[in-house]
mmCIF file of C-alpha atoms in Angstrom:
data_model
loop_
_atom_site.group_PDB
_atom_site.id
_atom_site.type_symbol
_atom_site.label_atom_id
_atom_site.label_comp_id
_atom_site.label_asym_id
_atom_site.label_seq_id
_atom_site.Cartn_x
_atom_site.Cartn_y
_atom_site.Cartn_z
ATOM 1 C CA MET A 121 95.095 190.286 220.175
ATOM 2 C CA SER A 122 97.685 187.893 221.199
ATOM 3 C CA ASN A 123 100.388 189.894 219.146
ATOM 4 C CA VAL A 124 99.776 193.057 220.920
ATOM 5 C CA SER A 125 101.157 193.194 224.644
ATOM 6 C CA ALA A 126 99.768 195.086 227.485
ATOM 7 C CA ALA A 127 102.998 197.061 227.689
ATOM 8 C CA GLN A 128 102.174 198.416 224.118
ATOM 9 C CA VAL A 129 98.431 199.381 224.911
ATOM 10 C CA LYS A 130 99.735 200.764 228.226
ATOM 11 C CA GLN A 131 102.738 202.953 226.353
ATOM 12 C CA LEU A 132 99.818 204.080 223.492
ATOM 13 C CA ARG A 133 97.335 205.015 226.271
ATOM 14 C CA GLU A 134 99.981 207.231 227.799
ATOM 15 C CA MET A 135 100.870 208.829 224.660
ATOM 16 C CA THR A 136 97.280 209.663 223.343
ATOM 17 C CA ASP A 137 94.852 209.670 226.583
ATOM 18 C CA ALA A 138 92.587 207.143 224.501
ATOM 19 C CA PRO A 139 90.438 204.628 226.418
ATOM 20 C CA MET A 140 92.464 201.352 227.220
ATOM 21 C CA MET A 141 89.855 199.157 224.852
ATOM 22 C CA ASP A 142 90.545 201.867 221.952
ATOM 23 C CA CYS A 143 94.277 201.368 222.049
ATOM 24 C CA LYS A 144 93.908 197.816 222.358
ATOM 25 C CA LYS A 145 91.905 198.076 218.993
ATOM 26 C CA ALA A 146 94.224 200.516 217.332
ATOM 27 C CA LEU A 147 97.088 198.109 217.986
ATOM 28 C CA VAL A 148 95.313 195.361 216.170
ATOM 29 C CA GLU A 149 94.340 197.214 213.623
ATOM 30 C CA CYS A 150 97.439 198.501 212.958
ATOM 31 C CA GLY A 151 99.466 195.269 213.318
ATOM 32 C CA GLY A 152 101.377 196.523 216.633
ATOM 33 C CA ASP A 153 102.731 199.653 214.766
ATOM 34 C CA LEU A 154 102.627 202.168 217.407
ATOM 35 C CA GLU A 155 102.921 205.261 215.273
ATOM 36 C CA LYS A 156 100.137 204.156 212.938
ATOM 37 C CA ALA A 157 97.948 203.407 215.986
ATOM 38 C CA VAL A 158 98.753 207.036 217.240
ATOM 39 C CA GLU A 159 97.115 207.979 213.712
ATOM 40 C CA TYR A 160 94.256 205.734 213.725
ATOM 41 C CA LEU A 161 93.095 207.013 217.108
ATOM 42 C CA ARG A 162 93.601 210.593 216.156
ATOM 43 C CA GLU A 163 91.618 210.121 212.929
ATOM 44 C CA LYS A 164 89.011 208.372 214.810
ATOM 45 C CA GLY A 165 88.788 211.722 217.055
ATOM 46 C CA LEU A 166 89.543 209.628 220.157
ATOM 47 C CA SER A 167 93.451 211.023 220.508
ATOM 48 C CA LYS A 168 93.872 215.148 220.741
ATOM 49 C CA ALA A 169 97.851 214.538 220.276
ATOM 50 C CA ILE A 170 100.750 212.546 221.344
ATOM 51 C CA LYS A 171 101.273 214.044 224.689
ATOM 52 C CA LYS A 172 104.906 215.229 224.477
ATOM 53 C CA ALA A 173 105.117 216.456 227.880
ATOM 54 C CA ASP A 174 104.263 212.949 228.998
ATOM 55 C CA ARG A 175 107.368 211.312 226.788
ATOM 56 C CA VAL A 176 109.958 213.889 228.040
ATOM 57 C CA ALA A 177 112.097 213.117 231.171
ATOM 58 C CA ALA A 178 115.426 214.526 230.190
ATOM 59 C CA GLU A 179 116.408 216.856 233.262
ATOM 60 C CA GLY A 180 118.499 219.986 233.057
ATOM 61 C CA VAL A 181 118.023 223.880 232.333
ATOM 62 C CA ILE A 182 117.567 226.335 229.647
ATOM 63 C CA ALA A 183 120.076 229.228 230.123
ATOM 64 C CA LEU A 184 119.442 232.563 228.323
ATOM 65 C CA ALA A 185 121.206 235.966 228.191
ATOM 66 C CA ALA A 186 119.929 238.696 225.998
ATOM 67 C CA ASP A 187 120.135 242.243 225.173
ATOM 68 C CA SER A 188 119.119 244.724 222.596
ATOM 69 C CA THR A 189 121.952 243.389 220.060
ATOM 70 C CA GLN A 190 122.336 239.912 220.723
ATOM 71 C CA ALA A 191 120.521 236.678 222.327
ATOM 72 C CA THR A 192 122.177 233.636 223.364
ATOM 73 C CA MET A 193 120.458 230.316 224.294
ATOM 74 C CA LEU A 194 121.637 226.838 225.343
ATOM 75 C CA GLU A 195 119.971 223.786 226.715
ATOM 76 C CA ILE A 196 122.205 221.826 228.964
ATOM 77 C CA ASN A 197 120.881 218.336 229.984
ATOM 78 C CA SER A 198 121.621 216.201 232.877
ATOM 79 C CA GLU A 199 120.575 212.766 233.685
ATOM 80 C CA THR A 200 118.463 213.857 237.011
ATOM 81 C CA ASP A 201 117.061 216.999 238.349
ATOM 82 C CA PHE A 202 118.721 216.658 241.696
ATOM 83 C CA VAL A 203 121.966 217.447 239.647
ATOM 84 C CA ALA A 204 120.346 220.148 237.915
ATOM 85 C CA LYS A 205 120.247 221.905 241.272
ATOM 86 C CA ASN A 206 123.639 221.355 242.080
ATOM 87 C CA ASP A 207 126.073 224.192 242.696
ATOM 88 C CA HIS A 208 128.873 222.718 240.192
ATOM 89 C CA PHE A 209 126.130 222.308 237.686
ATOM 90 C CA LYS A 210 124.861 225.928 238.090
ATOM 91 C CA ALA A 211 128.632 227.065 237.556
ATOM 92 C CA LEU A 212 129.010 224.985 234.684
ATOM 93 C CA VAL A 213 125.639 226.220 233.094
ATOM 94 C CA ALA A 214 126.860 230.222 233.654
ATOM 95 C CA LYS A 215 130.513 229.562 232.406
ATOM 96 C CA SER A 216 129.305 227.922 229.164
ATOM 97 C CA LEU A 217 126.548 230.575 228.516
ATOM 98 C CA GLU A 218 129.191 233.350 229.072
ATOM 99 C CA LEU A 219 131.250 231.258 226.459
ATOM 100 C CA ALA A 220 128.570 230.997 224.149
ATOM 101 C CA LYS A 221 127.699 234.642 224.502
ATOM 102 C CA ASP A 222 131.127 235.891 224.357
ATOM 103 C CA LYS A 223 132.138 233.748 220.961
ATOM 104 C CA GLN A 224 128.855 233.236 219.090
ATOM 105 C CA PRO A 225 129.300 229.721 217.826
ATOM 106 C CA LYS A 226 126.940 228.437 215.120
ATOM 107 C CA ASP A 227 126.064 225.223 216.983
ATOM 108 C CA THR A 228 127.138 222.821 219.529
ATOM 109 C CA LYS A 229 130.091 221.138 217.673
ATOM 110 C CA GLU A 230 131.559 224.438 217.251
ATOM 111 C CA LEU A 231 131.134 225.341 220.905
ATOM 112 C CA TYR A 232 132.994 222.131 222.075
ATOM 113 C CA GLN A 233 135.852 223.371 220.141
ATOM 114 C CA LEU A 234 136.227 226.535 221.705
ATOM 115 C CA GLN A 235 138.796 227.221 224.305
ATOM 116 C CA ILE A 236 138.056 228.021 228.029
ATOM 117 C CA GLU A 237 140.349 228.035 231.113
ATOM 118 C CA GLY A 238 143.156 226.875 228.735
ATOM 119 C CA GLN A 239 141.495 223.752 227.270
ATOM 120 C CA ALA A 240 138.964 222.882 224.778
ATOM 121 C CA TYR A 241 135.296 222.826 226.115
ATOM 122 C CA GLU A 242 134.993 219.698 225.634
ATOM 123 C CA SER A 243 137.543 218.578 227.749
ATOM 124 C CA TYR A 244 136.178 221.294 230.197
ATOM 125 C CA LEU A 245 132.939 219.380 230.153
ATOM 126 C CA HIS A 246 134.368 216.169 230.859
ATOM 127 C CA ALA A 247 136.097 217.272 233.547
ATOM 128 C CA ALA A 248 132.964 218.574 235.112
ATOM 129 C CA VAL A 249 130.987 215.347 234.590
ATOM 130 C CA ALA A 250 133.840 213.417 236.159
ATOM 131 C CA LYS A 251 133.310 216.036 239.131
ATOM 132 C CA ILE A 252 129.582 216.048 239.111
ATOM 133 C CA GLY A 253 129.363 212.162 238.436
ATOM 134 C CA GLU A 254 126.634 212.269 235.803
ATOM 135 C CA ASN A 255 126.699 212.871 232.235
ATOM 136 C CA ILE A 256 126.093 216.276 231.199
ATOM 137 C CA VAL A 257 125.734 217.539 227.578
ATOM 138 C CA VAL A 258 124.882 220.910 225.840
ATOM 139 C CA ARG A 259 122.284 219.479 223.379
ATOM 140 C CA ARG A 260 121.335 222.809 221.470
ATOM 141 C CA LEU A 261 122.223 226.681 221.189
ATOM 142 C CA ALA A 262 120.890 229.332 219.484
ATOM 143 C CA CYS A 263 122.939 232.540 219.107
ATOM 144 C CA VAL A 264 120.755 235.718 217.410
ATOM 145 C CA GLN A 265 122.440 238.852 216.236
ATOM 146 C CA ALA A 266 119.906 241.840 215.426
ATOM 147 C CA GLY A 267 120.802 243.667 212.606
ATOM 148 C CA ALA A 268 120.095 247.549 211.126
ATOM 149 C CA ASN A 269 116.506 248.336 212.291
ATOM 150 C CA GLU A 270 116.226 245.085 214.012
ATOM 151 C CA VAL A 271 115.396 244.422 218.022
ATOM 152 C CA LEU A 272 115.974 241.468 220.010
ATOM 153 C CA ASN A 273 114.428 240.398 223.278
ATOM 154 C CA GLY A 274 113.928 236.954 225.448
ATOM 155 C CA TYR A 275 112.226 235.432 228.255
ATOM 156 C CA LEU A 276 113.475 232.664 230.798
ATOM 157 C CA HIS A 277 110.879 231.126 232.664
ATOM 158 C CA ALA A 278 111.478 231.044 236.650
ATOM 159 C CA ASN A 279 111.973 227.299 236.730
ATOM 160 C CA HIS A 280 114.774 227.645 234.040
ATOM 161 C CA ARG A 281 112.834 224.773 232.024
ATOM 162 C CA VAL A 282 111.498 226.905 229.373
ATOM 163 C CA GLY A 283 113.232 229.985 227.231
ATOM 164 C CA ALA A 284 112.077 232.088 223.957
ATOM 165 C CA ILE A 285 113.830 234.606 221.798
ATOM 166 C CA ILE A 286 111.920 236.940 219.731
ATOM 167 C CA LYS A 287 113.615 239.275 216.910
ATOM 168 C CA ILE A 288 111.613 242.031 215.566
ATOM 169 C CA ALA A 289 112.413 244.142 212.433
ATOM 170 C CA HIS A 290 111.097 247.683 212.001
ATOM 171 C CA LYS A 291 111.580 250.782 210.111
ATOM 172 C CA ASP A 292 111.805 253.596 212.150
ATOM 173 C CA PRO A 293 114.650 253.563 214.732
ATOM 174 C CA LYS A 294 113.080 255.557 217.196
ATOM 175 C CA ASN A 295 110.644 253.042 217.737
ATOM 176 C CA ALA A 296 113.307 250.610 219.041
ATOM 177 C CA ASP A 297 112.784 250.796 222.809
ATOM 178 C CA LYS A 298 109.307 250.082 222.574
ATOM 179 C CA LEU A 299 109.755 247.210 220.542
ATOM 180 C CA ARG A 300 111.982 245.676 222.506
ATOM 181 C CA GLU A 301 109.387 245.671 225.142
ATOM 182 C CA LEU A 302 107.102 243.921 222.804
ATOM 183 C CA ALA A 303 109.392 241.420 221.778
ATOM 184 C CA ARG A 304 109.711 240.248 225.519
ATOM 185 C CA HIS A 305 106.007 240.376 225.968
ATOM 186 C CA ILE A 306 105.996 238.157 222.705
ATOM 187 C CA ALA A 307 108.674 235.905 224.013
ATOM 188 C CA MET A 308 106.937 235.299 227.383
ATOM 189 C CA HIS A 309 103.725 234.364 225.308
ATOM 190 C CA ALA A 310 106.047 231.981 223.111
ATOM 191 C CA ALA A 311 107.205 230.133 226.579
ATOM 192 C CA ALA A 312 103.914 229.749 227.629
ATOM 193 C CA MET A 313 101.762 228.372 224.618
ATOM 194 C CA LYS A 314 104.350 226.358 223.091
ATOM 195 C CA PRO A 315 104.151 227.402 219.300
ATOM 196 C CA VAL A 316 105.947 225.242 217.442
ATOM 197 C CA VAL A 317 106.700 227.590 213.703
ATOM 198 C CA LEU A 318 106.466 231.435 213.097
ATOM 199 C CA ASP A 319 103.591 231.128 210.660
ATOM 200 C CA TYR A 320 101.414 228.869 208.177
ATOM 201 C CA LYS A 321 103.897 229.148 205.462
ATOM 202 C CA ALA A 322 106.053 226.509 206.930
ATOM 203 C CA PHE A 323 103.171 223.816 206.480
ATOM 204 C CA ASN A 324 102.951 221.776 203.484
ATOM 205 C CA PRO A 325 100.017 220.628 202.008
ATOM 206 C CA ASP A 326 100.295 216.913 202.844
ATOM 207 C CA PHE A 327 100.714 218.213 206.805
ATOM 208 C CA ILE A 328 97.427 219.984 206.753
ATOM 209 C CA ALA A 329 95.356 217.488 205.146
ATOM 210 C CA LYS A 330 96.477 215.036 207.704
ATOM 211 C CA GLU A 331 96.169 217.339 210.765
ATOM 212 C CA LYS A 332 92.564 218.545 209.458
ATOM 213 C CA LEU A 333 91.453 214.918 209.551
ATOM 214 C CA ALA A 334 92.580 214.795 213.108
ATOM 215 C CA LEU A 335 91.231 217.896 214.152
ATOM 216 C CA VAL A 336 87.867 217.440 212.501
ATOM 217 C CA ALA A 337 87.513 214.030 214.122
ATOM 218 C CA GLU A 338 88.558 215.415 217.509
ATOM 219 C CA ILE A 339 85.732 218.113 217.430
ATOM 220 C CA GLU A 340 83.173 215.524 216.050
ATOM 221 C CA LYS A 341 84.197 213.379 219.142
ATOM 222 C CA GLU A 342 83.627 216.251 221.616
ATOM 223 C CA ASN A 343 80.356 217.175 219.743
ATOM 224 C CA GLU A 344 78.961 213.436 220.642
ATOM 225 C CA GLU A 345 79.668 214.360 224.177
ATOM 226 C CA ALA A 346 78.258 217.977 223.969
ATOM 227 C CA LYS A 347 75.082 216.380 222.517
ATOM 228 C CA ARG A 348 74.558 213.783 225.072
ATOM 229 C CA LEU A 349 74.756 216.425 227.624
ATOM 230 C CA GLY A 350 72.591 219.238 225.961
ATOM 231 C CA LYS A 351 75.728 221.662 225.429
ATOM 232 C CA PRO A 352 76.102 223.952 222.437
ATOM 233 C CA LEU A 353 78.059 222.358 219.533
ATOM 234 C CA LYS A 354 81.311 223.105 218.056
ATOM 235 C CA HIS A 355 81.685 224.714 214.726
ATOM 236 C CA ILE A 356 83.038 222.014 212.326
ATOM 237 C CA PRO A 357 85.589 223.566 210.060
ATOM 238 C CA THR A 358 85.845 223.589 206.545
ATOM 239 C CA TYR A 359 89.775 225.043 206.471
ATOM 240 C CA VAL A 360 92.348 224.536 209.482
ATOM 241 C CA SER A 361 94.805 227.260 207.927
ATOM 242 C CA LYS A 362 95.242 230.614 206.494
ATOM 243 C CA ALA A 363 97.363 228.309 204.011
ATOM 244 C CA GLU A 364 93.979 227.300 202.643
ATOM 245 C CA LEU A 365 92.154 230.562 202.764
ATOM 246 C CA THR A 366 92.885 232.140 199.152
ATOM 247 C CA GLU A 367 91.780 235.172 198.123
ATOM 248 C CA ASP A 368 89.081 233.645 196.095
ATOM 249 C CA ILE A 369 87.772 231.910 198.905
ATOM 250 C CA LEU A 370 87.871 234.934 201.155
ATOM 251 C CA ALA A 371 85.928 236.917 198.269
ATOM 252 C CA LYS A 372 83.074 234.198 198.054
ATOM 253 C CA GLN A 373 82.595 234.412 201.642
ATOM 254 C CA GLU A 374 82.382 237.973 201.911
ATOM 255 C CA GLU A 375 79.997 238.026 199.116
ATOM 256 C CA ALA A 376 78.103 235.368 200.762
ATOM 257 C CA TYR A 377 77.798 237.546 204.148
ATOM 258 C CA LYS A 378 76.603 240.481 201.928
ATOM 259 C CA GLN A 379 74.061 238.435 200.197
ATOM 260 C CA GLU A 380 72.926 237.311 203.789
ATOM 261 C CA LEU A 381 72.721 240.858 204.887
ATOM 262 C CA ARG A 382 70.591 241.953 201.897
ATOM 263 C CA ASP A 383 68.157 238.771 202.428
ATOM 264 C CA GLN A 384 67.791 240.430 206.014
ATOM 265 C CA GLY A 385 66.885 243.980 204.735
ATOM 266 C CA LYS A 386 69.979 245.623 205.686
ATOM 267 C CA PRO A 387 71.080 248.621 204.077
ATOM 268 C CA GLU A 388 74.381 248.631 202.184
ATOM 269 C CA LYS A 389 75.969 251.679 203.896
ATOM 270 C CA ILE A 390 76.259 249.651 207.074
ATOM 271 C CA PHE A 391 77.821 246.381 205.412
ATOM 272 C CA ASP A 392 81.345 247.721 206.029
ATOM 273 C CA LYS A 393 80.610 247.959 209.735
ATOM 274 C CA ILE A 394 79.360 244.430 209.857
ATOM 275 C CA ILE A 395 81.106 242.432 207.356
ATOM 276 C CA PRO A 396 84.895 242.845 208.785
ATOM 277 C CA GLY A 397 83.605 241.298 211.938
ATOM 278 C CA LYS A 398 82.094 238.424 210.283
ATOM 279 C CA MET A 399 85.201 237.940 208.234
ATOM 280 C CA GLU A 400 87.201 237.861 211.389
ATOM 281 C CA ARG A 401 85.175 235.627 212.671
ATOM 282 C CA PHE A 402 85.371 233.273 209.685
ATOM 283 C CA ILE A 403 88.976 233.436 209.780
ATOM 284 C CA ALA A 404 89.106 232.516 213.342
ATOM 285 C CA ASP A 405 86.805 229.503 212.737
ATOM 286 C CA ASN A 406 88.872 228.135 210.164
ATOM 287 C CA THR A 407 92.438 228.254 211.288
ATOM 288 C CA LEU A 408 92.413 226.094 214.098
ATOM 289 C CA LEU A 409 95.732 224.526 213.162
ATOM 290 C CA ASP A 410 97.582 228.047 213.133
ATOM 291 C CA GLN A 411 96.232 228.778 216.291
ATOM 292 C CA ARG A 412 97.667 225.770 217.779
ATOM 293 C CA LEU A 413 101.018 225.631 216.198
ATOM 294 C CA THR A 414 102.113 228.735 214.706
ATOM 295 C CA LEU A 415 103.136 231.840 216.803
ATOM 296 C CA LEU A 416 101.594 234.449 214.608
ATOM 297 C CA GLY A 417 98.234 232.561 214.721
ATOM 298 C CA GLN A 418 98.115 232.189 218.040
ATOM 299 C CA PHE A 419 95.739 234.847 220.307
ATOM 300 C CA PHE A 420 98.009 236.559 222.339
ATOM 301 C CA VAL A 421 98.099 235.495 226.081
ATOM 302 C CA MET A 422 98.128 239.387 226.901
ATOM 303 C CA ASP A 423 94.801 239.884 224.762
ATOM 304 C CA ASP A 424 93.029 236.897 224.199
ATOM 305 C CA LYS A 425 90.836 238.676 221.221
ATOM 306 C CA LYS A 426 93.628 239.453 219.072
ATOM 307 C CA THR A 427 96.121 237.054 217.390
ATOM 308 C CA ILE A 428 100.128 238.044 217.443
ATOM 309 C CA GLN A 429 99.762 239.048 213.795
ATOM 310 C CA GLN A 430 96.909 241.165 214.577
ATOM 311 C CA ILE A 431 98.851 242.731 217.548
ATOM 312 C CA LEU A 432 101.646 243.437 215.280
ATOM 313 C CA ASP A 433 99.511 245.209 212.787
ATOM 314 C CA GLU A 434 97.852 247.242 215.438
ATOM 315 C CA ARG A 435 100.935 248.015 216.740
ATOM 316 C CA SER A 436 102.422 249.293 213.263
ATOM 317 C CA ALA A 437 99.322 251.601 213.001
ATOM 318 C CA GLN A 438 99.895 253.220 216.331
ATOM 319 C CA ILE A 439 103.354 254.109 216.106
ATOM 320 C CA ASN A 440 103.407 254.578 212.035
ATOM 321 C CA ASP A 441 106.157 251.835 211.449
ATOM 322 C CA GLU A 442 106.307 248.482 209.861
ATOM 323 C CA ILE A 443 106.594 245.610 212.389
ATOM 324 C CA ARG A 444 107.114 241.995 211.610
ATOM 325 C CA ILE A 445 108.740 238.972 213.600
ATOM 326 C CA VAL A 446 111.806 237.372 211.713
ATOM 327 C CA GLU A 447 113.391 235.125 214.048
ATOM 328 C CA PHE A 448 111.602 232.927 216.765
ATOM 329 C CA ILE A 449 113.186 230.025 219.074
ATOM 330 C CA ARG A 450 111.745 228.439 222.004
ATOM 331 C CA PHE A 451 113.814 226.226 223.727
ATOM 332 C CA GLU A 452 112.023 223.405 226.359
ATOM 333 C CA VAL A 453 114.198 221.030 228.701
ATOM 334 C CA GLY A 454 114.101 217.566 227.153
ATOM 335 C CA GLU A 455 111.917 218.502 224.394
ATOM 336 C CA GLY A 456 111.505 215.601 222.079
ATOM 337 C CA ILE A 457 113.705 213.099 224.081
ATOM 338 C CA GLU A 458 111.953 209.944 224.765
ATOM 339 C CA LYS A 459 110.885 209.176 228.453
ATOM 340 C CA LYS A 460 112.964 206.150 228.832
ATOM 341 C CA SER A 461 115.773 206.855 230.963
ATOM 342 C CA GLU A 462 118.450 204.559 229.176
ATOM 343 C CA ASP A 463 116.952 206.310 225.747
ATOM 344 C CA PHE A 464 118.391 209.535 227.114
ATOM 345 C CA ALA A 465 121.586 207.885 228.676
ATOM 346 C CA ALA A 466 122.306 206.835 225.082
ATOM 347 C CA GLU A 467 121.675 210.378 223.573
ATOM 348 C CA VAL A 468 123.804 211.805 226.197
ATOM 349 C CA ALA A 469 126.627 209.289 225.710
ATOM 350 C CA ALA A 470 126.551 209.682 222.033
ATOM 351 C CA GLN A 471 126.929 213.163 222.111
ATOM 352 C CA MET A 472 129.835 213.117 224.897
ATOM 353 C CA LYS A 473 131.965 210.958 222.176
#
């Protein structure tokens, strides 16, 4: 215990929301290694996840320009929220977005080399830093183009701290206008619900196995409390992602439901009215990881009985088209930057060199 400081315990508690004594125990068990302690707590069901919002303290804005053919999004960071509201900073953001929209650079390095007002953008930015009196950096950008039979739309939250871009591919050109509106609604969903990847195909087996341990431990811990309070217990999933639900597993589950109905004396002619709903529920119960981290696996905020993928399938049938999301980008101010201000200042300084 003597090798674990109070500051380490406090930091782990802030990251995980786990009880203080459990944080101490985790750090002792893991020899003071913070990352190992986080995993230790997750596997014990004592931490849902690292609270990214608590680790992020970078200020600034997300800037977005989107139309039917192209979308451009920037994250421009400042050191303080006060500067982010400054008129000079707002003017810098507007000109930066206009330049990126016009020239469509592939990354910030290319943006910094573009010409603006007779000088390189990097020099222009340095001059703005000198005027505003605080380090400013374009941390990341995305420039997306719509090709043939593709539509684009984006959403920028009113606080200018979260933005998203959605690109949808389809087959019938006459559906383009309808699908732009759908793309905007899904971009709004992405901004609010924080998906990390498009779908389960982005997960590798090791990641799924690791997250399954944490998810099961989390639910078991919640069930302990529910049992104490006399509340219904949550289902412990056998699987957590569609990546695990092979055709063989789904076929066996469907046959198990059919046998269950036979045992209940139900006539087989009604099986097709019952089995689809049961299978849908089975998939929902066993794709919790997808529901947390993937855009297509999340339940749509505007119709929480259906996933984004189900919405796409339903709309495809309605308009006799084949709709799919081919690109999804989400920016949130300060995402992934540690809370310590000196760390952010170092990152900004490094990028300004």
